[in-house]
mmCIF file of C-alpha atoms in Angstrom:
data_model
loop_
_atom_site.group_PDB
_atom_site.id
_atom_site.type_symbol
_atom_site.label_atom_id
_atom_site.label_comp_id
_atom_site.label_asym_id
_atom_site.label_seq_id
_atom_site.Cartn_x
_atom_site.Cartn_y
_atom_site.Cartn_z
ATOM 1 C CA MET A 78 -107.040 -21.845 99.267
ATOM 2 C CA THR A 79 -105.588 -20.421 96.113
ATOM 3 C CA GLN A 80 -103.039 -18.412 98.022
ATOM 4 C CA PHE A 81 -102.033 -21.498 99.943
ATOM 5 C CA MET A 82 -101.507 -23.470 96.717
ATOM 6 C CA LEU A 83 -99.383 -20.722 95.209
ATOM 7 C CA VAL A 84 -97.176 -20.557 98.239
ATOM 8 C CA ARG A 85 -96.882 -24.321 98.253
ATOM 9 C CA ASN A 86 -96.102 -24.437 94.564
ATOM 10 C CA ARG A 87 -93.495 -21.733 95.001
ATOM 11 C CA TYR A 88 -91.676 -23.780 97.630
ATOM 12 C CA CYS A 89 -91.982 -26.851 95.423
ATOM 13 C CA LEU A 90 -90.659 -25.063 92.329
ATOM 14 C CA ALA A 91 -87.610 -23.758 94.121
ATOM 15 C CA PRO A 92 -85.748 -27.115 94.090
ATOM 16 C CA LEU A 93 -86.805 -27.665 90.478
ATOM 17 C CA GLU A 94 -85.405 -24.332 89.415
ATOM 18 C CA ARG A 95 -82.220 -25.083 91.203
ATOM 19 C CA CYS A 96 -81.889 -28.359 89.344
ATOM 20 C CA LEU A 97 -82.582 -26.670 86.045
ATOM 21 C CA LEU A 98 -80.046 -23.986 86.776
ATOM 22 C CA GLU A 99 -77.416 -26.554 87.688
ATOM 23 C CA LYS A 100 -78.118 -28.498 84.494
ATOM 24 C CA CYS A 101 -77.840 -25.295 82.452
ATOM 25 C CA LYS A 102 -74.564 -24.463 84.145
ATOM 26 C CA LYS A 103 -73.201 -27.917 83.376
ATOM 27 C CA LEU A 104 -74.264 -27.725 79.746
ATOM 28 C CA CYS A 105 -72.857 -24.244 79.289
ATOM 29 C CA GLY A 106 -69.666 -25.227 81.064
ATOM 30 C CA ASN A 107 -69.204 -28.232 78.838
ATOM 31 C CA ARG A 108 -69.757 -26.097 75.763
ATOM 32 C CA ILE A 109 -67.275 -23.512 76.976
ATOM 33 C CA TYR A 110 -64.759 -26.236 77.847
ATOM 34 C CA HIS A 111 -65.129 -27.904 74.444
ATOM 35 C CA GLY A 112 -64.812 -24.557 72.779
ATOM 36 C CA ASN A 113 -61.633 -23.846 74.702
ATOM 37 C CA VAL A 114 -60.276 -27.303 73.829
ATOM 38 C CA GLU A 115 -60.999 -26.705 70.156
ATOM 39 C CA LYS A 116 -59.316 -23.328 70.325
ATOM 40 C CA SER A 117 -56.250 -24.789 72.082
ATOM 41 C CA ASN A 118 -56.079 -27.616 69.539
ATOM 42 C CA GLY A 119 -56.270 -25.087 66.749
ATOM 43 C CA ASN A 120 -53.502 -23.054 68.342
ATOM 44 C CA ARG A 121 -51.370 -26.172 68.692
ATOM 45 C CA LEU A 122 -51.939 -27.081 65.046
ATOM 46 C CA SER A 123 -51.059 -23.593 63.914
ATOM 47 C CA ALA A 124 -47.933 -23.629 66.091
ATOM 48 C CA LYS A 125 -46.910 -26.983 64.596
ATOM 49 C CA ARG A 126 -47.512 -25.642 61.101
ATOM 50 C CA GLN A 127 -45.442 -22.565 61.840
ATOM 51 C CA THR A 128 -42.633 -24.694 63.257
ATOM 52 C CA LEU A 129 -42.787 -26.958 60.210
ATOM 53 C CA SER A 130 -42.738 -24.031 57.815
ATOM 54 C CA ARG A 131 -39.778 -22.518 59.643
ATOM 55 C CA THR A 132 -37.895 -25.823 59.458
ATOM 56 C CA VAL A 133 -38.598 -26.132 55.735
ATOM 57 C CA LEU A 134 -37.514 -22.529 55.170
ATOM 58 C CA ARG A 135 -34.312 -23.099 57.151
ATOM 59 C CA GLU A 136 -33.510 -26.215 55.118
ATOM 60 C CA ARG A 137 -34.096 -24.335 51.875
ATOM 61 C CA ILE A 138 -31.788 -21.523 52.969
ATOM 62 C CA ILE A 139 -29.039 -23.990 53.945
ATOM 63 C CA ARG A 140 -29.437 -25.802 50.631
ATOM 64 C CA ASP A 141 -29.247 -22.533 48.685
ATOM 65 C CA ILE A 142 -26.101 -21.541 50.573
ATOM 66 C CA ARG A 143 -24.480 -24.876 49.745
ATOM 67 C CA LEU A 144 -25.414 -24.571 46.084
ATOM 68 C CA THR A 145 -24.025 -21.052 46.007
ATOM 69 C CA LYS A 146 -20.739 -22.234 47.529
ATOM 70 C CA GLU A 147 -20.479 -25.049 44.990
ATOM 71 C CA ARG A 148 -21.119 -22.649 42.120
ATOM 72 C CA MET A 149 -18.549 -20.212 43.480
ATOM 73 C CA GLU A 150 -16.015 -23.021 43.742
ATOM 74 C CA GLU A 151 -16.578 -23.866 40.084
ATOM 75 C CA VAL A 152 -15.593 -20.311 39.197
ATOM 76 C CA ILE A 153 -12.044 -20.985 40.465
ATOM 77 C CA GLU A 154 -9.754 -20.748 37.478
ATOM 78 C CA ARG A 155 -9.394 -24.022 35.606
ATOM 79 C CA GLU A 156 -6.305 -24.009 33.461
ATOM 80 C CA ASN A 157 -4.841 -26.041 30.662
ATOM 81 C CA ILE A 158 -2.150 -28.316 32.094
ATOM 82 C CA TRP A 159 -1.242 -30.017 28.823
ATOM 83 C CA THR A 160 1.569 -27.622 27.933
ATOM 84 C CA ILE A 161 5.087 -28.207 26.588
ATOM 85 C CA PRO A 162 6.857 -26.899 29.733
ATOM 86 C CA ASN A 163 4.799 -29.243 31.919
ATOM 87 C CA PHE A 164 5.683 -32.207 29.691
ATOM 88 C CA LEU A 165 9.362 -31.271 29.930
ATOM 89 C CA CYS A 166 9.111 -31.106 33.733
ATOM 90 C CA ILE A 167 7.426 -34.500 33.856
ATOM 91 C CA GLY A 168 10.163 -35.849 31.584
ATOM 92 C CA ARG A 169 12.839 -34.690 34.037
ATOM 93 C CA ILE A 170 10.933 -36.252 36.919
ATOM 94 C CA LEU A 171 10.718 -39.606 35.127
ATOM 95 C CA THR A 172 14.367 -39.453 34.047
ATOM 96 C CA SER A 173 15.755 -38.813 37.537
ATOM 97 C CA PRO A 174 15.567 -42.430 38.843
ATOM 98 C CA TYR A 175 17.256 -43.777 35.697
ATOM 99 C CA LEU A 176 19.974 -41.152 36.001
ATOM 100 C CA GLY A 177 20.602 -42.231 39.593
ATOM 101 C CA TYR A 178 20.810 -45.854 38.428
ATOM 102 C CA LEU A 179 23.446 -44.957 35.830
ATOM 103 C CA ILE A 180 25.575 -43.163 38.437
ATOM 104 C CA VAL A 181 25.351 -46.028 40.919
ATOM 105 C CA SER A 182 26.344 -48.374 38.076
ATOM 106 C CA GLN A 183 29.315 -46.032 37.453
ATOM 107 C CA ASP A 184 28.238 -45.398 33.878
ATOM 108 C CA TYR A 185 29.295 -41.776 34.253
ATOM 109 C CA GLN A 186 29.577 -40.880 30.580
ATOM 110 C CA VAL A 187 25.977 -41.779 29.688
ATOM 111 C CA ALA A 188 24.791 -40.180 32.916
ATOM 112 C CA LEU A 189 26.634 -36.970 31.991
ATOM 113 C CA TRP A 190 24.929 -36.850 28.599
ATOM 114 C CA LEU A 191 21.553 -37.457 30.180
ATOM 115 C CA LEU A 192 22.194 -34.711 32.747
ATOM 116 C CA GLY A 193 23.081 -32.323 29.924
ATOM 117 C CA ILE A 194 19.759 -33.094 28.208
ATOM 118 C CA ALA A 195 17.903 -32.530 31.485
ATOM 119 C CA GLY A 196 19.642 -29.169 31.884
ATOM 120 C CA VAL A 197 18.624 -28.117 28.369
ATOM 121 C CA THR A 198 14.986 -29.045 29.047
ATOM 122 C CA ASP A 199 15.129 -27.039 32.296
ATOM 123 C CA LEU A 200 16.201 -23.950 30.366
ATOM 124 C CA ALA A 201 13.745 -24.646 27.542
ATOM 125 C CA ASP A 202 10.591 -24.969 29.653
ATOM 126 C CA GLY A 203 11.217 -21.643 31.379
ATOM 127 C CA TRP A 204 11.898 -19.888 28.081
ATOM 128 C CA ILE A 205 8.783 -21.331 26.445
ATOM 129 C CA ALA A 206 6.567 -20.368 29.400
ATOM 130 C CA ARG A 207 7.889 -16.791 29.370
ATOM 131 C CA THR A 208 7.684 -16.399 25.593
ATOM 132 C CA TRP A 209 4.192 -17.813 24.969
ATOM 133 C CA ALA A 210 1.510 -16.923 27.497
ATOM 134 C CA SER A 211 -0.627 -19.893 26.443
ATOM 135 C CA GLN A 212 2.156 -22.250 27.600
ATOM 136 C CA ALA A 213 2.387 -20.763 31.103
ATOM 137 C CA SER A 214 0.432 -22.433 33.898
ATOM 138 C CA LYS A 215 0.104 -22.305 37.653
ATOM 139 C CA LEU A 216 0.837 -26.030 37.754
ATOM 140 C CA GLY A 217 4.197 -25.286 36.148
ATOM 141 C CA SER A 218 5.140 -23.153 39.153
ATOM 142 C CA PHE A 219 4.814 -26.368 41.195
ATOM 143 C CA LEU A 220 6.232 -28.862 38.697
ATOM 144 C CA ASP A 221 9.405 -26.952 37.799
ATOM 145 C CA PRO A 222 10.852 -26.694 41.347
ATOM 146 C CA ILE A 223 9.680 -30.221 42.160
ATOM 147 C CA ALA A 224 11.450 -31.584 39.056
ATOM 148 C CA ASP A 225 14.620 -29.648 39.950
ATOM 149 C CA LYS A 226 14.581 -30.822 43.563
ATOM 150 C CA LEU A 227 13.977 -34.425 42.583
ATOM 151 C CA LEU A 228 16.746 -34.356 39.976
ATOM 152 C CA ILE A 229 19.254 -32.668 42.292
ATOM 153 C CA GLY A 230 18.314 -34.891 45.233
ATOM 154 C CA THR A 231 18.762 -38.024 43.133
ATOM 155 C CA LEU A 232 22.147 -36.826 41.893
ATOM 156 C CA PHE A 233 23.353 -35.970 45.396
ATOM 157 C CA LEU A 234 22.256 -39.321 46.813
ATOM 158 C CA SER A 235 23.763 -41.374 43.984
ATOM 159 C CA LEU A 236 27.039 -39.389 43.921
ATOM 160 C CA THR A 237 27.302 -39.762 47.701
ATOM 161 C CA TRP A 238 26.751 -43.511 47.296
ATOM 162 C CA THR A 239 29.735 -43.648 44.948
ATOM 163 C CA GLY A 240 31.834 -41.488 47.316
ATOM 164 C CA LEU A 241 32.119 -38.402 45.099
ATOM 165 C CA ILE A 242 30.166 -35.959 47.327
ATOM 166 C CA PRO A 243 30.398 -35.700 51.149
ATOM 167 C CA ALA A 244 27.485 -37.257 52.993
ATOM 168 C CA GLN A 245 27.090 -34.210 55.289
ATOM 169 C CA LEU A 246 26.397 -31.942 52.316
ATOM 170 C CA THR A 247 23.881 -34.394 50.875
ATOM 171 C CA CYS A 248 22.000 -34.589 54.190
ATOM 172 C CA LEU A 249 21.808 -30.779 54.293
ATOM 173 C CA VAL A 250 20.490 -30.516 50.727
ATOM 174 C CA VAL A 251 17.949 -33.335 51.088
ATOM 175 C CA ALA A 252 16.660 -32.073 54.460
ATOM 176 C CA ARG A 253 16.138 -28.572 53.038
ATOM 177 C CA ASP A 254 14.277 -29.935 50.010
ATOM 178 C CA ILE A 255 12.018 -32.094 52.206
ATOM 179 C CA LEU A 256 11.115 -29.055 54.324
ATOM 180 C CA LEU A 257 10.352 -27.048 51.177
ATOM 181 C CA VAL A 258 8.085 -29.800 49.830
ATOM 182 C CA ILE A 259 6.221 -29.974 53.164
ATOM 183 C CA GLY A 260 5.799 -26.194 53.166
ATOM 184 C CA ALA A 261 4.508 -26.175 49.588
ATOM 185 C CA SER A 262 2.038 -28.944 50.415
ATOM 186 C CA PHE A 263 0.732 -26.970 53.398
ATOM 187 C CA ILE A 264 0.357 -23.828 51.277
ATOM 188 C CA ARG A 265 -1.593 -25.818 48.712
ATOM 189 C CA TYR A 266 -3.913 -27.052 51.474
ATOM 190 C CA ARG A 267 -4.422 -23.536 52.869
ATOM 191 C CA SER A 268 -5.204 -22.122 49.431
ATOM 192 C CA LEU A 269 -8.149 -24.448 48.810
ATOM 193 C CA PRO A 270 -11.647 -23.046 49.508
ATOM 194 C CA MET A 271 -13.953 -24.772 51.936
ATOM 195 C CA PRO A 272 -14.820 -27.607 52.019
ATOM 196 C CA ARG A 273 -11.280 -28.907 51.466
ATOM 197 C CA THR A 274 -11.249 -32.366 49.904
ATOM 198 C CA LEU A 275 -8.602 -34.722 48.558
ATOM 199 C CA VAL A 276 -10.166 -34.473 45.089
ATOM 200 C CA LYS A 277 -9.544 -30.723 45.043
ATOM 201 C CA TYR A 278 -6.095 -31.108 46.569
ATOM 202 C CA PHE A 279 -4.821 -33.553 43.954
ATOM 203 C CA ASP A 280 -6.671 -31.998 41.007
ATOM 204 C CA PRO A 281 -3.880 -30.449 38.886
ATOM 205 C CA THR A 282 -6.348 -28.270 36.948
ATOM 206 C CA TYR A 283 -7.618 -26.671 40.182
ATOM 207 C CA ALA A 284 -5.329 -23.638 40.330
ATOM 208 C CA SER A 285 -5.473 -22.074 43.779
ATOM 209 C CA VAL A 286 -1.918 -20.826 44.464
ATOM 210 C CA GLN A 287 1.126 -19.702 42.513
ATOM 211 C CA LEU A 288 4.687 -20.170 43.780
ATOM 212 C CA ALA A 289 7.600 -17.839 43.103
ATOM 213 C CA PRO A 290 11.152 -18.895 44.071
ATOM 214 C CA THR A 291 13.430 -16.337 45.702
ATOM 215 C CA LEU A 292 16.619 -15.001 44.139
ATOM 216 C CA ALA A 293 18.735 -16.824 46.724
ATOM 217 C CA SER A 294 16.949 -20.082 45.918
ATOM 218 C CA LYS A 295 17.564 -19.642 42.182
ATOM 219 C CA LEU A 296 21.233 -18.974 42.868
ATOM 220 C CA ASN A 297 21.402 -22.048 45.086
ATOM 221 C CA THR A 298 19.839 -24.210 42.376
ATOM 222 C CA GLY A 299 22.436 -23.010 39.877
ATOM 223 C CA VAL A 300 25.303 -23.703 42.283
ATOM 224 C CA GLN A 301 23.949 -27.177 43.082
ATOM 225 C CA LEU A 302 23.650 -28.022 39.379
ATOM 226 C CA CYS A 303 27.215 -26.827 38.811
ATOM 227 C CA LEU A 304 28.435 -29.017 41.666
ATOM 228 C CA VAL A 305 26.677 -32.209 40.567
ATOM 229 C CA GLY A 306 27.560 -31.595 36.939
ATOM 230 C CA SER A 307 31.242 -31.011 37.743
ATOM 231 C CA THR A 308 31.352 -33.954 40.120
ATOM 232 C CA LEU A 309 29.734 -36.217 37.521
ATOM 233 C CA ALA A 310 32.201 -35.053 34.884
ATOM 234 C CA ALA A 311 35.190 -35.569 37.203
ATOM 235 C CA PRO A 312 35.515 -39.360 36.653
ATOM 236 C CA VAL A 313 35.073 -38.866 32.904
ATOM 237 C CA PHE A 314 37.749 -36.155 32.562
ATOM 238 C CA HIS A 315 39.911 -37.372 35.478
ATOM 239 C CA PHE A 316 39.823 -34.460 37.980
ATOM 240 C CA VAL A 317 38.317 -36.198 41.020
ATOM 241 C CA ASP A 318 39.099 -34.513 44.397
ATOM 242 C CA HIS A 319 40.132 -31.296 42.702
ATOM 243 C CA PRO A 320 40.386 -28.295 45.094
ATOM 244 C CA LEU A 321 37.824 -26.401 43.002
ATOM 245 C CA LEU A 322 35.305 -29.162 43.641
ATOM 246 C CA GLN A 323 35.915 -28.941 47.382
ATOM 247 C CA GLY A 324 35.461 -25.168 47.303
ATOM 248 C CA LEU A 325 32.269 -25.647 45.301
ATOM 249 C CA CYS A 326 31.001 -27.991 48.016
ATOM 250 C CA TYR A 327 31.438 -25.280 50.668
ATOM 251 C CA LEU A 328 29.753 -22.717 48.410
ATOM 252 C CA THR A 329 26.850 -25.116 47.896
ATOM 253 C CA ALA A 330 26.399 -25.540 51.640
ATOM 254 C CA VAL A 331 26.312 -21.768 52.188
ATOM 255 C CA THR A 332 23.831 -21.103 49.365
ATOM 256 C CA THR A 333 21.651 -24.008 50.505
ATOM 257 C CA LEU A 334 21.275 -22.471 53.961
ATOM 258 C CA ALA A 335 20.756 -18.991 52.502
ATOM 259 C CA GLY A 336 18.117 -20.233 50.066
ATOM 260 C CA GLY A 337 16.200 -22.029 52.817
ATOM 261 C CA LEU A 338 16.237 -18.971 55.074
ATOM 262 C CA SER A 339 15.092 -16.733 52.206
ATOM 263 C CA TYR A 340 11.759 -18.586 52.078
ATOM 264 C CA LEU A 341 11.195 -17.782 55.753
ATOM 265 C CA VAL A 342 12.053 -14.086 55.360
ATOM 266 C CA SER A 343 10.455 -13.266 52.008
ATOM 267 C CA LYS A 344 6.691 -12.638 51.769
ATOM 268 C CA ASP A 345 6.399 -12.964 47.983
ATOM 269 C CA THR A 346 7.168 -16.650 47.626
ATOM 270 C CA TYR A 347 3.535 -17.604 47.035
ATOM 271 C CA LYS A 348 0.267 -15.957 46.066
ATOM 272 C CA PHE A 349 -3.260 -17.221 46.636
ATOM 273 C CA LEU A 350 -5.390 -16.980 43.516
ATOM 274 C CA ARG A 351 -8.658 -15.154 44.033
ATOM 275 C CA LYS A 352 -11.960 -16.283 42.647
ATOM 276 C CA ARG A 353 -13.326 -14.466 39.636
ATOM 277 C CA LYS A 354 -16.438 -12.487 40.336
ATOM 278 C CA ILE A 355 -19.670 -13.575 38.726
ATOM 279 C CA ASN A 356 -21.401 -10.672 37.029
ATOM 280 C CA PRO A 357 -25.187 -10.921 37.468
ATOM 281 C CA PRO A 358 -27.128 -11.073 34.212
ATOM 282 C CA SER A 359 -28.391 -7.683 33.127
ATOM 283 C CA SER A 360 -32.142 -7.324 33.202
ATOM 284 C CA PRO A 361 -33.720 -6.588 29.821
ATOM 285 C CA SER A 362 -34.768 -2.973 29.447
#
């Protein structure tokens, strides 16, 4: 009887054990699944944190690079532009339109006196800049040729209007000067450090390039001044259409072409100014 009950109980316990085993498997599986989910969530959070930290680090590096560039740009030489030669150049620039008005009005005598004063200031500003180093400036290397070109261009146009200078010669001189101004503007743009802005471009204290005229260009400027001065004096001293004036016109045309070509051939007409190096502060011993 006892043996029969044991056998019966064994067959009855078999389904129960199976149920218990299945329940245990489910519970253990759920715990393993939840554990894996928690681990995957933790990995995702750590990955997000790493991505966030990398993004923050990248932004900090970019910001430091920008700050470094801005500080390096501030090291570019800032010069004093309030010098006597610069004031003399500005005076010639402002006087040029009035001088052209006097010539068109055929007030040649006053115009001749004013041209003589402009010529004296042209000689004076160069002498002052060479004699006193504190009066020399990179801006002056721009202002002086610009003042000369504007004065000469105004004289050529006004004297051509009154019929004292051939129109063909005036077109040649003005076209050459326009090309030189465009070239100087492009060099100024190329000399600026990145990022190039209009504020930097038109900032006269931001010295980034220095111009140097060629010997042929200096000779051409002298010949042009002689021509306009002689032509302006011709109605005053009554030697209009003199053969020497005609020969001077041909000489001016030749030197104008030679001076323009010299800027294309020469490599020393401009020089980019380098930034000064910042010496790191010495660590205390």
